[in-house]
PDB file of C-alpha atoms in Angstrom:
ATOM      1  CA  PRO I   1      -4.403  22.660   8.920  1.00 52.00           C
ATOM      2  CA  ALA I   2      -1.311  22.424   6.744  1.00 54.00           C
ATOM      3  CA  ASN I   3       0.208  19.768   8.996  1.00 55.00           C
ATOM      4  CA  LEU I   4      -2.803  17.480   8.509  1.00 53.00           C
ATOM      5  CA  SER I   5      -2.717  18.047   4.762  1.00 60.00           C
ATOM      6  CA  GLY I   6       0.938  17.035   4.706  1.00 58.00           C
ATOM      7  CA  ALA I   7       0.160  13.957   6.787  1.00 56.00           C
ATOM      8  CA  ARG I   8      -2.550  12.956   4.323  1.00 61.00           C
ATOM      9  CA  ASP I   9      -0.076  13.298   1.454  1.00 65.00           C
ATOM     10  CA  VAL I  10       2.482  11.128   3.261  1.00 62.00           C
ATOM     11  CA  PHE I  11      -0.196   8.539   4.047  1.00 61.00           C
ATOM     12  CA  ALA I  12      -1.457   8.544   0.452  1.00 67.00           C
ATOM     13  CA  ASN I  13       2.070   8.124  -0.928  1.00 75.00           C
ATOM     14  CA  ASP I  14       2.798   5.299   1.525  1.00 76.00           C
ATOM     15  CA  VAL I  15      -0.414   3.496   0.620  1.00 74.00           C
ATOM     16  CA  GLN I  16       0.192   4.032  -3.095  1.00 80.00           C
ATOM     17  CA  ARG I  17       3.691   2.539  -2.846  1.00 83.00           C
ATOM     18  CA  LEU I  18       2.301  -0.496  -0.999  1.00 81.00           C
ATOM     19  CA  PHE I  19      -0.395  -0.913  -3.627  1.00 81.00           C
ATOM     20  CA  ASP I  20       2.023  -0.503  -6.546  1.00 86.00           C
ATOM     21  CA  SER I  21       4.425  -3.058  -5.078  1.00 86.00           C
ATOM     22  CA  THR I  22       1.615  -5.537  -4.514  1.00 84.00           C
ATOM     23  CA  GLN I  23       0.295  -4.911  -8.001  1.00 87.00           C
ATOM     24  CA  LYS I  24       3.697  -5.823  -9.472  1.00 87.00           C
ATOM     25  CA  ILE I  25       3.459  -9.234  -7.834  1.00 84.00           C
ATOM     26  CA  VAL I  26      -0.213  -9.778  -8.677  1.00 82.00           C
ATOM     27  CA  SER I  27       0.248  -8.861 -12.334  1.00 84.00           C
ATOM     28  CA  LEU I  28       3.536 -10.719 -12.812  1.00 81.00           C
ATOM     29  CA  GLN I  29       3.349 -13.180 -15.702  1.00 82.00           C
ATOM     30  CA  GLN I  30       5.980 -15.104 -17.530  1.00 80.00           C
ATOM     31  CA  THR I  31       5.818 -13.929 -21.137  1.00 81.00           C
ATOM     32  CA  ASN I  32       8.483 -16.168 -22.608  1.00 80.00           C
ATOM     33  CA  HIS I  33      10.529 -19.232 -21.657  1.00 78.00           C
ATOM     34  CA  ASP I  34      13.226 -17.266 -19.832  1.00 82.00           C
ATOM     35  CA  MET I  35      12.669 -18.676 -16.338  1.00 84.00           C
ATOM     36  CA  VAL I  36      15.739 -16.964 -14.856  1.00 88.00           C
ATOM     37  CA  SER I  37      14.508 -13.518 -15.883  1.00 88.00           C
ATOM     38  CA  HIS I  38      10.998 -14.243 -14.623  1.00 86.00           C
ATOM     39  CA  ILE I  39      12.228 -15.466 -11.230  1.00 87.00           C
ATOM     40  CA  GLY I  40      14.485 -12.404 -10.999  1.00 90.00           C
ATOM     41  CA  LYS I  41      11.528 -10.070 -11.571  1.00 89.00           C
ATOM     42  CA  ALA I  42       9.435 -11.979  -9.032  1.00 88.00           C
ATOM     43  CA  ARG I  43      12.207 -11.854  -6.449  1.00 89.00           C
ATOM     44  CA  ALA I  44      12.745  -8.114  -6.979  1.00 91.00           C
ATOM     45  CA  ALA I  45       9.012  -7.408  -6.640  1.00 88.00           C
ATOM     46  CA  ALA I  46       8.785  -9.511  -3.469  1.00 87.00           C
ATOM     47  CA  GLU I  47      11.823  -7.816  -1.925  1.00 89.00           C
ATOM     48  CA  GLU I  48      10.399  -4.380  -2.718  1.00 88.00           C
ATOM     49  CA  LEU I  49       7.124  -5.253  -0.983  1.00 84.00           C
ATOM     50  CA  LYS I  50       8.896  -6.805   2.001  1.00 84.00           C
ATOM     51  CA  GLY I  51      11.041  -3.691   2.323  1.00 84.00           C
ATOM     52  CA  LEU I  52       7.931  -1.526   2.560  1.00 81.00           C
ATOM     53  CA  LEU I  53       6.320  -3.808   5.142  1.00 78.00           C
ATOM     54  CA  MET I  54       9.281  -4.534   7.396  1.00 78.00           C
ATOM     55  CA  CYS I  55      10.059  -2.341  10.357  1.00 74.00           C
ATOM     56  CA  GLY I  56      11.014  -2.584  14.021  1.00 74.00           C
ATOM     57  CA  SER I  57       8.014  -4.162  15.704  1.00 82.00           C
ATOM     58  CA  ILE I  58       5.376  -6.787  15.034  1.00 84.00           C
ATOM     59  CA  GLU I  59       2.704  -4.195  15.804  1.00 86.00           C
ATOM     60  CA  GLU I  60       4.041  -1.844  13.142  1.00 82.00           C
ATOM     61  CA  ILE I  61       4.271  -4.664  10.579  1.00 81.00           C
ATOM     62  CA  THR I  62       0.671  -5.604  11.383  1.00 83.00           C
ATOM     63  CA  LYS I  63      -0.413  -1.976  10.888  1.00 81.00           C
ATOM     64  CA  ARG I  64       1.316  -1.838   7.518  1.00 79.00           C
ATOM     65  CA  ILE I  65      -0.258  -5.106   6.380  1.00 81.00           C
ATOM     66  CA  ASP I  66      -3.669  -3.864   7.540  1.00 82.00           C
ATOM     67  CA  LYS I  67      -3.099  -0.654   5.581  1.00 78.00           C
ATOM     68  CA  LEU I  68      -2.229  -2.652   2.459  1.00 76.00           C
ATOM     69  CA  LEU I  69      -5.276  -4.888   2.791  1.00 79.00           C
ATOM     70  CA  MET I  70      -7.515  -1.876   3.341  1.00 77.00           C
ATOM     71  CA  ILE I  71      -6.358  -0.183   0.155  1.00 73.00           C
ATOM     72  CA  LEU I  72      -6.663  -3.388  -1.881  1.00 74.00           C
ATOM     73  CA  ILE I  73     -10.244  -3.832  -0.708  1.00 76.00           C
ATOM     74  CA  LEU I  74     -11.115  -0.166  -1.277  1.00 75.00           C
ATOM     75  CA  ARG I  75      -9.604  -0.272  -4.763  1.00 73.00           C
ATOM     76  CA  SER I  76     -11.827  -3.250  -5.599  1.00 74.00           C
ATOM     77  CA  LEU I  77     -15.000  -1.196  -5.099  1.00 73.00           C
ATOM     78  CA  HIS I  78     -17.112  -0.279  -8.108  1.00 78.00           C
ATOM     79  CA  PRO I  79     -16.266   3.205  -9.477  1.00 81.00           C
ATOM     80  CA  ASP I  80     -19.678   4.423  -8.280  1.00 84.00           C
ATOM     81  CA  TYR I  81     -18.302   4.069  -4.741  1.00 76.00           C
ATOM     82  CA  GLU I  82     -15.108   6.058  -5.281  1.00 79.00           C
ATOM     83  CA  HIS I  83     -16.306   8.588  -2.697  1.00 79.00           C
ATOM     84  CA  VAL I  84     -16.356   5.792  -0.079  1.00 76.00           C
ATOM     85  CA  CYS I  85     -12.738   4.994  -0.874  1.00 72.00           C
ATOM     86  CA  ASP I  86     -11.734   8.656  -0.654  1.00 73.00           C
ATOM     87  CA  GLN I  87     -13.591   9.189   2.643  1.00 73.00           C
ATOM     88  CA  ASN I  88     -12.035   6.112   4.223  1.00 68.00           C
ATOM     89  CA  LEU I  89      -8.538   7.133   3.204  1.00 64.00           C
ATOM     90  CA  VAL I  90      -9.010  10.620   4.650  1.00 58.00           C
ATOM     91  CA  LYS I  91     -10.433   9.257   7.918  1.00 61.00           C
ATOM     92  CA  ARG I  92      -7.601   6.743   8.161  1.00 58.00           C
ATOM     93  CA  ALA I  93      -4.998   9.449   7.496  1.00 53.00           C
ATOM     94  CA  ASP I  94      -6.550  11.713  10.133  1.00 49.00           C
ATOM     95  CA  PHE I  95      -6.475   8.927  12.703  1.00 47.00           C
ATOM     96  CA  LEU I  96      -2.948   7.758  11.935  1.00 46.00           C
ATOM     97  CA  TYR I  97      -1.414  11.224  12.010  1.00 44.00           C
ATOM     98  CA  GLU I  98      -3.286  12.798  14.934  1.00 45.00           C
ATOM     99  CA  GLN I  99      -0.943  14.464  17.355  1.00 43.00           C
ATOM    100  CA  PRO I 100      -1.527  13.524  20.999  1.00 43.00           C
ATOM    101  CA  GLY I 101      -3.052  16.340  22.741  1.00 42.00           C
TER     102      GLY I 101
END
């Protein structure tokens, strides 16, 4: 159904933004002696990630953190297992965006 396809796209974009924000922090390195600039970049990356994770309830924050951890673990798989990553993301998207019936 088109609605499920749209939900998968939203889920994939959400997960990708979480991953990209985390990646900014993980790959952050000071390349020169400008500590102020480095701390500014680190703070901006941390605020971006916090903004994606924060929401109204502890349960929702926990879900978002779980989603982030899931994608980090799936992305660490050997390329031979890319199909496992894809299948898990689709199953997760189906579950998260099911309409009560």
